[in-house]
mmCIF file of C-alpha atoms in Angstrom:
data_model
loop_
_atom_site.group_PDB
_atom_site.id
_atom_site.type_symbol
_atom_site.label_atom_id
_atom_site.label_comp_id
_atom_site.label_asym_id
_atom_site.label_seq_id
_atom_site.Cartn_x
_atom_site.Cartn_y
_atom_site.Cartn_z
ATOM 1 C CA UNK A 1 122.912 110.157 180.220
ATOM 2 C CA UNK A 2 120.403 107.797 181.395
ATOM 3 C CA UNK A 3 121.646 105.963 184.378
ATOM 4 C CA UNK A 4 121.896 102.155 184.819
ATOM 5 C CA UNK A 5 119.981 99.769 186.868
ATOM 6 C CA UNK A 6 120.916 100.137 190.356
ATOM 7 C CA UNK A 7 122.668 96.744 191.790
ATOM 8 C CA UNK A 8 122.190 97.257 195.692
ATOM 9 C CA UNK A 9 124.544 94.276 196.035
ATOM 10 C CA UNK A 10 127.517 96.225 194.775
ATOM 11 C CA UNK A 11 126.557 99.761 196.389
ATOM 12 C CA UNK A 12 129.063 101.633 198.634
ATOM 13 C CA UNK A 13 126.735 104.227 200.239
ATOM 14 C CA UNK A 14 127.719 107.075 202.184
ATOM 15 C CA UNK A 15 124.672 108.068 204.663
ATOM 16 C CA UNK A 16 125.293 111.136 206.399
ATOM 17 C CA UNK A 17 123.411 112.300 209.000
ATOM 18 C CA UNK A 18 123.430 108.638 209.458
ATOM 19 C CA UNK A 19 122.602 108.282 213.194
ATOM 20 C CA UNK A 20 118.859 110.113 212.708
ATOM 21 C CA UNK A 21 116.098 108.445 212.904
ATOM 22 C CA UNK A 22 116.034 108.067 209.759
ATOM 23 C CA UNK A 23 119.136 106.296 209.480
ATOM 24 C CA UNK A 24 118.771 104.301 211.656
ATOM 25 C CA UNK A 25 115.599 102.925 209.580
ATOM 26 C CA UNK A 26 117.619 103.855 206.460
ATOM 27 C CA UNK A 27 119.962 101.185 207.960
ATOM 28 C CA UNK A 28 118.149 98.338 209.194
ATOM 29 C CA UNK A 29 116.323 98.023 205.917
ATOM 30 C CA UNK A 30 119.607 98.016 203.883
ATOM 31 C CA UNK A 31 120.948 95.126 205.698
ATOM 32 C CA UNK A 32 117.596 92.915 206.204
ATOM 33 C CA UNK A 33 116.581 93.499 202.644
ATOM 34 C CA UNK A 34 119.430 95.290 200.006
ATOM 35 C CA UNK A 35 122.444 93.834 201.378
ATOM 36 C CA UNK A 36 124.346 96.700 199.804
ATOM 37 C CA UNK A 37 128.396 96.297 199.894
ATOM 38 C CA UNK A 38 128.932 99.296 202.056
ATOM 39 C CA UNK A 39 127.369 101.608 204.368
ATOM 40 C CA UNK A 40 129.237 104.628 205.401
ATOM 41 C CA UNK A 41 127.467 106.559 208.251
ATOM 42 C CA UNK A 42 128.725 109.688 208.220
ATOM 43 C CA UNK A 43 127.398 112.283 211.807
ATOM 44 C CA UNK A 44 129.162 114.598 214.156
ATOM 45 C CA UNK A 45 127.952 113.004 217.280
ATOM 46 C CA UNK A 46 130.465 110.003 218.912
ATOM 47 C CA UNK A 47 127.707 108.787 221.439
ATOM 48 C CA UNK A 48 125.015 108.301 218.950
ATOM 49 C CA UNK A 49 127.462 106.599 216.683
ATOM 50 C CA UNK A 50 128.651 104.265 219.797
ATOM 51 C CA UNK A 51 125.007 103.572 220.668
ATOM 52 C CA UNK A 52 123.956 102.675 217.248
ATOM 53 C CA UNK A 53 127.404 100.380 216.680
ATOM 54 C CA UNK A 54 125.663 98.413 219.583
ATOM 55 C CA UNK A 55 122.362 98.074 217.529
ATOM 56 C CA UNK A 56 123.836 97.117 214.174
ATOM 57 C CA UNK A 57 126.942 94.705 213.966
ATOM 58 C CA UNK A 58 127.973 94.050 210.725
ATOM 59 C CA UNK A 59 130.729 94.115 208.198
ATOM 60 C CA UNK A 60 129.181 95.758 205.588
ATOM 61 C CA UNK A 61 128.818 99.218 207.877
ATOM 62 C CA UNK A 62 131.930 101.842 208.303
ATOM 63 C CA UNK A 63 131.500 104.646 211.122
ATOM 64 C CA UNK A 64 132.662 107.942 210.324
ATOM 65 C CA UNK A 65 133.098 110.864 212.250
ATOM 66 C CA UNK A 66 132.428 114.290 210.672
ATOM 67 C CA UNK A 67 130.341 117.132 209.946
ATOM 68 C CA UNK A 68 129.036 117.930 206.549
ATOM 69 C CA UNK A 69 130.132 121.584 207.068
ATOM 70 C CA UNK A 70 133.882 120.541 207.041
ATOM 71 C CA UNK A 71 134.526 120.139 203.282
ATOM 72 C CA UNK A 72 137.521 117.884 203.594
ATOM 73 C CA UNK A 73 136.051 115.683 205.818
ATOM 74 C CA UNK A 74 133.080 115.275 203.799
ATOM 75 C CA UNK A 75 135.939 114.568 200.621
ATOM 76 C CA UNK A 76 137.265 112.041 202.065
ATOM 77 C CA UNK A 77 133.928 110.428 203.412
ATOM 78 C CA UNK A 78 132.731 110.380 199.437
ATOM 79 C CA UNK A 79 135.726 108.987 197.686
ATOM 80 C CA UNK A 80 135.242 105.350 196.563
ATOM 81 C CA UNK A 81 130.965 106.073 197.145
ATOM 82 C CA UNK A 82 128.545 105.320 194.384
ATOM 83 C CA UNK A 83 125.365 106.473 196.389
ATOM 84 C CA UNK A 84 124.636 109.240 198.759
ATOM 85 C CA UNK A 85 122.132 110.134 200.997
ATOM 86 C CA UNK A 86 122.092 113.269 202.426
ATOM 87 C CA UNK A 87 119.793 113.574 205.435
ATOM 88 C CA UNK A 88 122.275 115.398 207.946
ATOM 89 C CA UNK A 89 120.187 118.729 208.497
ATOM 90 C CA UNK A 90 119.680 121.723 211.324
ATOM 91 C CA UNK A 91 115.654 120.654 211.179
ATOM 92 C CA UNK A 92 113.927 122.090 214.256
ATOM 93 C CA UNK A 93 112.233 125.203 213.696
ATOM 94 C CA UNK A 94 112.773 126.698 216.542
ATOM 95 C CA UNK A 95 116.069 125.722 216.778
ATOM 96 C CA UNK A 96 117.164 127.408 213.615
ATOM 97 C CA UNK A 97 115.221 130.335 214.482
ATOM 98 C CA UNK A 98 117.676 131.400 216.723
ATOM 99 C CA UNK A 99 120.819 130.152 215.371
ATOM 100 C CA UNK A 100 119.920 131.123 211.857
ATOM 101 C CA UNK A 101 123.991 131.122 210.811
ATOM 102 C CA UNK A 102 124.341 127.813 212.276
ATOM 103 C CA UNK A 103 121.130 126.438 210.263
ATOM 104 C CA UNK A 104 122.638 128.214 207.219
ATOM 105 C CA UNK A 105 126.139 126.251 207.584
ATOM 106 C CA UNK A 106 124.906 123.150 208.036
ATOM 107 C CA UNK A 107 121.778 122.821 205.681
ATOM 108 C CA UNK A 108 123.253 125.174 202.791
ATOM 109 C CA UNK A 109 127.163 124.851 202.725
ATOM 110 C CA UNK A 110 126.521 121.475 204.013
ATOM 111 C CA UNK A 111 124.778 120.360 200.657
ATOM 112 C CA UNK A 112 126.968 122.399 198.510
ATOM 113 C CA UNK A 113 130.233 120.288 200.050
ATOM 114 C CA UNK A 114 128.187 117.237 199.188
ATOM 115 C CA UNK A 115 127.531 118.064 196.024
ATOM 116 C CA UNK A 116 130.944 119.630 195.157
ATOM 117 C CA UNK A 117 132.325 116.033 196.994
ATOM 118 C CA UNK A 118 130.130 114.207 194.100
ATOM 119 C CA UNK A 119 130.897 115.744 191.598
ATOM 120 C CA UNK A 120 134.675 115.821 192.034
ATOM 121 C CA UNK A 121 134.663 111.854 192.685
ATOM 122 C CA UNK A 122 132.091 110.710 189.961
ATOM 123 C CA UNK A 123 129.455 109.261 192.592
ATOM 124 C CA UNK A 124 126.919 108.198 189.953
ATOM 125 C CA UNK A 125 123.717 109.051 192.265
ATOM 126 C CA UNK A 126 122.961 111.362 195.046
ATOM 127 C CA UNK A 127 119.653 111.880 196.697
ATOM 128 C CA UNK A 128 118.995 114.962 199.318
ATOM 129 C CA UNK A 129 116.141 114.968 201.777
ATOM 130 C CA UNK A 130 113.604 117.778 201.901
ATOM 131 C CA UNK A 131 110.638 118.645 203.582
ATOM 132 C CA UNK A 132 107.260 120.135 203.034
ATOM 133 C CA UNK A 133 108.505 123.576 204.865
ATOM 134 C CA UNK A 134 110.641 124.041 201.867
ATOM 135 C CA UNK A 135 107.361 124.768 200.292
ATOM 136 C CA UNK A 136 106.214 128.478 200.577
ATOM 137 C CA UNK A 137 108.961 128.288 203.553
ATOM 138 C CA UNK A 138 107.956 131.158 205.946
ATOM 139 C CA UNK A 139 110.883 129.917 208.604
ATOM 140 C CA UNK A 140 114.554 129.774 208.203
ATOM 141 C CA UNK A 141 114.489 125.873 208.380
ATOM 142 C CA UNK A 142 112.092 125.831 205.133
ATOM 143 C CA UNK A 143 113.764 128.571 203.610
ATOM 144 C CA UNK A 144 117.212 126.548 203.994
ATOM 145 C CA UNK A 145 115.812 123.002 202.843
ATOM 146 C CA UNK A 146 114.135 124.902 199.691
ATOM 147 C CA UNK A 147 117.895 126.512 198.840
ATOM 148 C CA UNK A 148 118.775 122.580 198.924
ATOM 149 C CA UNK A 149 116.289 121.643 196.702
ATOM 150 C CA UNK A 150 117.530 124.370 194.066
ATOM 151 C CA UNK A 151 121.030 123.870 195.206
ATOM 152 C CA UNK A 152 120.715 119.659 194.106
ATOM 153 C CA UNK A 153 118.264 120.204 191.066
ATOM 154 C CA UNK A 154 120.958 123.044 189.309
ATOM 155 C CA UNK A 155 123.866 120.725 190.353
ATOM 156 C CA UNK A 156 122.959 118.240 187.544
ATOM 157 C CA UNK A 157 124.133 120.837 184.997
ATOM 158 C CA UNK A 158 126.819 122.752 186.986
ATOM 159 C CA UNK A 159 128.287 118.862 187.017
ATOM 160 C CA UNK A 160 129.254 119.702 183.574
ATOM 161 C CA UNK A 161 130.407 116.571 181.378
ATOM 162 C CA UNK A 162 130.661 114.477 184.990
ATOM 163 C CA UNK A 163 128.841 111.020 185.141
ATOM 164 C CA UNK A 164 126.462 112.369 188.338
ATOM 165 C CA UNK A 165 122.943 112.740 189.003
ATOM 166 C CA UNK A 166 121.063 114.909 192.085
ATOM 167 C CA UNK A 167 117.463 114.494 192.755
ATOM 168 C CA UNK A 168 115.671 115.301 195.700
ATOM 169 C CA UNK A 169 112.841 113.869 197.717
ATOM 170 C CA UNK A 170 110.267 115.994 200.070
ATOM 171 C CA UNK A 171 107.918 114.847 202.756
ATOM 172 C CA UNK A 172 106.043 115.871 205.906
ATOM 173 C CA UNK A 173 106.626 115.065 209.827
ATOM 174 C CA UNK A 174 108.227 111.742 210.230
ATOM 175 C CA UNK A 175 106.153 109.754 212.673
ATOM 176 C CA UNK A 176 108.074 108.838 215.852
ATOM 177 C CA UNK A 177 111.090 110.472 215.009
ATOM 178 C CA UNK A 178 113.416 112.195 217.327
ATOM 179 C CA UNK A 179 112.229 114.901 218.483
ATOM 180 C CA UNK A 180 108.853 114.985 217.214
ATOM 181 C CA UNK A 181 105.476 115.301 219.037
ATOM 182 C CA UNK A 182 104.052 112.072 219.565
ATOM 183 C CA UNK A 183 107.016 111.193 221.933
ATOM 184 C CA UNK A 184 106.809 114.251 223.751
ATOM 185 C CA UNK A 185 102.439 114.426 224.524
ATOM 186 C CA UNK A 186 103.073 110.117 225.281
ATOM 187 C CA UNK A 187 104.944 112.028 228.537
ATOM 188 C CA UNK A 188 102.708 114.584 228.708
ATOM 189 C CA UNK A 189 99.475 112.308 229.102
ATOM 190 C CA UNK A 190 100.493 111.393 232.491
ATOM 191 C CA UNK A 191 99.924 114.454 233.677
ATOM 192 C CA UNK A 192 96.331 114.894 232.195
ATOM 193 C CA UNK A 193 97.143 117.660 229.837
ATOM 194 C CA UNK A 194 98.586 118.118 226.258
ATOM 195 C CA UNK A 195 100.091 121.088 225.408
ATOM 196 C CA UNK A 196 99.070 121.752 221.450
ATOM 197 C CA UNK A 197 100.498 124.945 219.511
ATOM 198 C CA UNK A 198 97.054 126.151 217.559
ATOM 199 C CA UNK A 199 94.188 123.900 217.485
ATOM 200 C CA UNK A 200 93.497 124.382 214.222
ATOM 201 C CA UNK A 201 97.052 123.191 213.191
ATOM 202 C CA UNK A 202 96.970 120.035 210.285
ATOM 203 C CA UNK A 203 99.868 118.331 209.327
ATOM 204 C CA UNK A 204 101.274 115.650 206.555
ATOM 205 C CA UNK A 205 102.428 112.385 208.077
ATOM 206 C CA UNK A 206 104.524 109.993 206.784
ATOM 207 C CA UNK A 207 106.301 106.229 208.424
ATOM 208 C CA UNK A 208 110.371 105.649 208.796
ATOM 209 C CA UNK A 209 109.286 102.762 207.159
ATOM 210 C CA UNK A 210 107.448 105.041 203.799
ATOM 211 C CA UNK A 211 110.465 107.550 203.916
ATOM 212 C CA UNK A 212 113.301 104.901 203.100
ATOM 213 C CA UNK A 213 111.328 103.343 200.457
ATOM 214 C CA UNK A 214 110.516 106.775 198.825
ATOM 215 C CA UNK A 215 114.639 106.930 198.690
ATOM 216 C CA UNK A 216 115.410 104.002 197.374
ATOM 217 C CA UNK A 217 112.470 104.342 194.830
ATOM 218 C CA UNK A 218 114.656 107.486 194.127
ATOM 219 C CA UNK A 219 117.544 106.320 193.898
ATOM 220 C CA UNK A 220 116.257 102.837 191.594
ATOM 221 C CA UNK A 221 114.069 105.415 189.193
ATOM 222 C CA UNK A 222 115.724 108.842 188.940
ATOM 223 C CA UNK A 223 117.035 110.811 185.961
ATOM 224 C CA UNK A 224 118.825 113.450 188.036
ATOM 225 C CA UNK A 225 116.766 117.156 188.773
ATOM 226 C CA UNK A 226 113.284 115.836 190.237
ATOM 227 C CA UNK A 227 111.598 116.293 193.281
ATOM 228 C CA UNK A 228 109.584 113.116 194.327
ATOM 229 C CA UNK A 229 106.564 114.438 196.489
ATOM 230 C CA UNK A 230 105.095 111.134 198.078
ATOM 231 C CA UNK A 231 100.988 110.852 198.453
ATOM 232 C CA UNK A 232 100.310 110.670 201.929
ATOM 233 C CA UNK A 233 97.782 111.469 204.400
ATOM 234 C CA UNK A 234 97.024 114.313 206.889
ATOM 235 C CA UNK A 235 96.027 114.403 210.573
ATOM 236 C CA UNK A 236 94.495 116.938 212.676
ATOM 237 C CA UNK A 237 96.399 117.635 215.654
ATOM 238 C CA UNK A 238 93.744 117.975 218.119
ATOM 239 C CA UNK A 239 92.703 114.048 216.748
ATOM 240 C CA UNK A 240 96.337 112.999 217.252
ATOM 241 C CA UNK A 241 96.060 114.923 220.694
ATOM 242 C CA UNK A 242 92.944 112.967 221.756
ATOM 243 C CA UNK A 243 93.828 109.490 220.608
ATOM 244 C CA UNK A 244 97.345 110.066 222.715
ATOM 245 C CA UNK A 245 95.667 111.954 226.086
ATOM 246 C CA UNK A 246 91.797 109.985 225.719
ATOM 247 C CA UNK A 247 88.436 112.089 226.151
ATOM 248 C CA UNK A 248 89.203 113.251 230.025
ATOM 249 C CA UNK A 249 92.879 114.823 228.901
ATOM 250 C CA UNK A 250 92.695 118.452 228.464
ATOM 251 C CA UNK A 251 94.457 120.136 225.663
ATOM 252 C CA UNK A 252 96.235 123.824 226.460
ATOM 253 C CA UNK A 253 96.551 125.983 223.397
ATOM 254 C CA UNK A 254 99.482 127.784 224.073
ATOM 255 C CA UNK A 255 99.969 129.559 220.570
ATOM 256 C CA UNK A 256 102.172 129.229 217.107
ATOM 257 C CA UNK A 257 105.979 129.511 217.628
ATOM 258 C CA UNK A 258 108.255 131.555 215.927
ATOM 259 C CA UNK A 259 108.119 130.455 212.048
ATOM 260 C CA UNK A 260 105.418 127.980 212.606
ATOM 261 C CA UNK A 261 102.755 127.295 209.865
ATOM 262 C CA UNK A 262 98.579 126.641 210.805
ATOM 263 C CA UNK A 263 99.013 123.933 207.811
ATOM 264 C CA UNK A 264 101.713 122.607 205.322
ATOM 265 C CA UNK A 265 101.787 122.199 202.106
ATOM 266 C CA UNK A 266 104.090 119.784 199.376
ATOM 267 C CA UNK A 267 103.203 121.283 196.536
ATOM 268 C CA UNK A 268 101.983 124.803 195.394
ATOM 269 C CA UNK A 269 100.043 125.542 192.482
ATOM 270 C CA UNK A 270 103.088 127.269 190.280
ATOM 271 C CA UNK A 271 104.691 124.141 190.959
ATOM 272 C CA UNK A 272 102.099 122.279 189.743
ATOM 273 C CA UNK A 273 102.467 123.025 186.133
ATOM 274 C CA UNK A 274 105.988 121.635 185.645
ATOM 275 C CA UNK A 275 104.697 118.541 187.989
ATOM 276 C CA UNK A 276 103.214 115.231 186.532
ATOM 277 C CA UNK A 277 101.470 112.441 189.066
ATOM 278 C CA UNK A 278 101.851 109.073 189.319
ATOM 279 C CA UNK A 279 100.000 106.675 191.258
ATOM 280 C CA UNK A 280 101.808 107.359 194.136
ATOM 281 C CA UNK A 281 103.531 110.036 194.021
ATOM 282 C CA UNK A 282 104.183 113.386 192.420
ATOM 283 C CA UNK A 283 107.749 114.517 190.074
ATOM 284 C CA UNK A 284 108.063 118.124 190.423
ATOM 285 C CA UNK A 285 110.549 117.923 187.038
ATOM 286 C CA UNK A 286 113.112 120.671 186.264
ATOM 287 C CA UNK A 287 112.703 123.885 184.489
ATOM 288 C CA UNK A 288 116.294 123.738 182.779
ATOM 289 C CA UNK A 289 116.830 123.248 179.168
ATOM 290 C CA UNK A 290 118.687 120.224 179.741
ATOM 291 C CA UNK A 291 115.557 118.022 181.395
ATOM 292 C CA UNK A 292 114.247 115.928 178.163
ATOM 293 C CA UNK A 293 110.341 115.887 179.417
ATOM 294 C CA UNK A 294 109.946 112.355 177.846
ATOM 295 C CA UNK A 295 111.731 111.077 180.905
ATOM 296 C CA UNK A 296 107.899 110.759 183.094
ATOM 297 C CA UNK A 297 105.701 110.433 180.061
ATOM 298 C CA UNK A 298 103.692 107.935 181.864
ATOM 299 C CA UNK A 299 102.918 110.764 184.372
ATOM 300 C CA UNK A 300 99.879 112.728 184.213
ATOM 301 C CA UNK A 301 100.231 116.360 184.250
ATOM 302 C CA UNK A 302 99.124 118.010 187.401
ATOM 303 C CA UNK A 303 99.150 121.369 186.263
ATOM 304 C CA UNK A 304 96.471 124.180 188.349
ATOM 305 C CA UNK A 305 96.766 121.233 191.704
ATOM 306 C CA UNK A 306 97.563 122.576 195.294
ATOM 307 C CA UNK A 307 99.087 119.575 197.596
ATOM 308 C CA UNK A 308 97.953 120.431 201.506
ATOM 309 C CA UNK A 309 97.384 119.531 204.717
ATOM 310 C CA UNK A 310 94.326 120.775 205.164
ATOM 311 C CA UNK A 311 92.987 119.875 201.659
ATOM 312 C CA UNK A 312 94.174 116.869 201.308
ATOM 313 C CA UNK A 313 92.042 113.931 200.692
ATOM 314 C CA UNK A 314 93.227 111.578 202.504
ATOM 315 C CA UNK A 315 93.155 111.515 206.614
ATOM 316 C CA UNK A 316 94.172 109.511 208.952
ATOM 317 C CA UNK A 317 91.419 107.621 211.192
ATOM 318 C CA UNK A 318 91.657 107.057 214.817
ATOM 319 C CA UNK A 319 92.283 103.776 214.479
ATOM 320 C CA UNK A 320 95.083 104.315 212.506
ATOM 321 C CA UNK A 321 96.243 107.283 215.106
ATOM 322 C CA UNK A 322 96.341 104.849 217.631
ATOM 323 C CA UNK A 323 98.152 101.913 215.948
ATOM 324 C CA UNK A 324 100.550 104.592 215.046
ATOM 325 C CA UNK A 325 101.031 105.709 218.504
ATOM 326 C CA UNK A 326 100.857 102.183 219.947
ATOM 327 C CA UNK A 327 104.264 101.635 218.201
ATOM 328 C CA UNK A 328 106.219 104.640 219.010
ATOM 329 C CA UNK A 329 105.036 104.274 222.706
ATOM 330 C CA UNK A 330 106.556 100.911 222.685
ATOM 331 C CA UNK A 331 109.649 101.719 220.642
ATOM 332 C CA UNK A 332 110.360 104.878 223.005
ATOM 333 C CA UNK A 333 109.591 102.730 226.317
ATOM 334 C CA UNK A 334 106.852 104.961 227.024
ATOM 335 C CA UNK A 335 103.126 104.317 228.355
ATOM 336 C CA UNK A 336 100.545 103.053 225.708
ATOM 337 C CA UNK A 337 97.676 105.118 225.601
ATOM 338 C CA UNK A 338 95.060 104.086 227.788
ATOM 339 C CA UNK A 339 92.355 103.683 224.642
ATOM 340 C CA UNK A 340 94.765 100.860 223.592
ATOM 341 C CA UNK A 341 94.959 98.382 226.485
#
């Protein structure tokens, strides 16, 4: 079944883990630029849903409470969708280091219930966010997002004779985004020292702004089964360090947490030969006898390639660091870095 061209216009869209940061992005792009008929945003948490009612007004957008681990709930949330994005996940490492059964709940039975959901209501297109820990995961937060990824890519056949499709798309560390470092050393820097896990540490970075459009260049161009890797740079952590703290900030090494990787990687070479690369991006297609490889015949093959952090060839410069950081400072209400006044 090839699927037809997607009319934002006339999209209902359920969201969930809509109140992230990447919903929120996810959001404000829909409504300054897709205009979609419906946004369902779908997350557990009342307060972030009341805070972000206050940031977006408008009658296109439906708040739900619910948890994606509550299989009626997340029913009734689908019926009536034709697009889902899933992006409600346990992500922290550390956090789902020590409540591994909670991680497992939420990231695992979570995606099954949204993909039984779809299934069961005929929602023509569902796209599941992954990350580059699902690759060669060596944590329980990789090890959960990679059982996603297999979970959405064999849901295209267990659909049976259903209209659906399930593709998946996997990135690095979302600049700015709750939680994530550049927020946290921005508070540190006041005190004159950084606290950095392993100087040797590398890392694939990626915008808000980069991670919506990879979705909704997933959910415009997908045949149901990939993995869309995007091309994007890497960053040294001590550089990101130093353009946040300046030349007089010390950095304290204070060693790898549980589950942590030295660098990450998007794609591994056994990947690589069922893979095919496009100016942008990679398609990590399906090993199923249903996939019809003519579907990325523009591609071109990628077999024998390794995609990672600390062989990548692309890095990001200082100046770029510090644009970067300039905006997250200002978005979080926190000091710009002195470099940048």
């Amino acid at each position: 079944m090839n699927l037809p061209v997607l009319d934002w216009s006339k999209q209902t869209i359920l969201l969930t883990g809509g109140t992230g940061s990447f919903g929120n992005q996810f959001v404000r792009t829909m409504l300054d630029k897709y205009h979609p008929k419906t946004i369902r945003i779908f997350s557990r948490d009342e307060l972030k849903q009341y805070e972000m009612q206050k940031r977006f007004s408008h009658p296109s957008l439906r708040y739900l409470i619910g948890d994606v681990r509550d299989k009626e709930r997340v029913h009734r949330a689908v019926e009536g969708a034709t697009l889902i994005i899933h992006a409600a996940a346990l992500k922290h490492v550390p956090v789902c280091e020590y409540n591994p059964f909670e991680a497992v709940k939420t990231n695992i039975i979570g995606a099954q219930n949204i993909i039984e959901a779809a299934i069961e209501h005929d929602v023509p297109r569902t796209v599941a966010l992954s990350t580059d820990k699902a690759t060669n995961p060596t944590n329980l937060y990789g090890a959960t997002k990679l059982c996603l990824e297999r979970l959405f890519i064999a849901a295209n056949s267990y659909a049976g004779p259903h209209p659906v499709r399930f593709s998946c798309v996997r990135y690095g560390n979302v600049v700015g985004s709750r939680g994530s470092v550049v927020p946290l050393w921005l508070s540190q820097a006041k005190s004159g020292t950084l606290n950095i896990t392993d100087k040797r540490m590398t890392r694939f970075w990626i915008t808000l702004d980069q991670g919506v459009k990879l979705v909704t260049d997933t959910a415009e161009s997908m045949h149901g089964g990939e993995v869309f890797v995007p091309k994007i740079p890497s960053m040294k952590m001590t550089d990101l360090a130093r353009v946040i703290g300046g030349p007089a900030c010390k950095i304290n090494e204070v060693g790898i947490r549980p589950g942590e990787k030295l660098h990450e990687a998007l794609l591994t070479e056994d990947e690589s030969r069922h893979t095919v690369e496009l100016a942008d991006k990679y398609i990590v297609e399906p090993e199923h006898h249903w996939w019809n490889f003519e579907n990325w015949k523009g591609g071109r093959p990628a077999d024998g390639f390794r995609y990672e952090s600390h062989t990548n060839k692309e890095w990001l410069k200082d100046e770029e660091l510090l644009t970067m950081v300039e905006a997250i400072a200002r978005d979080n209400g926190l000091p710009v870095p002195a470099k940048a006044n």
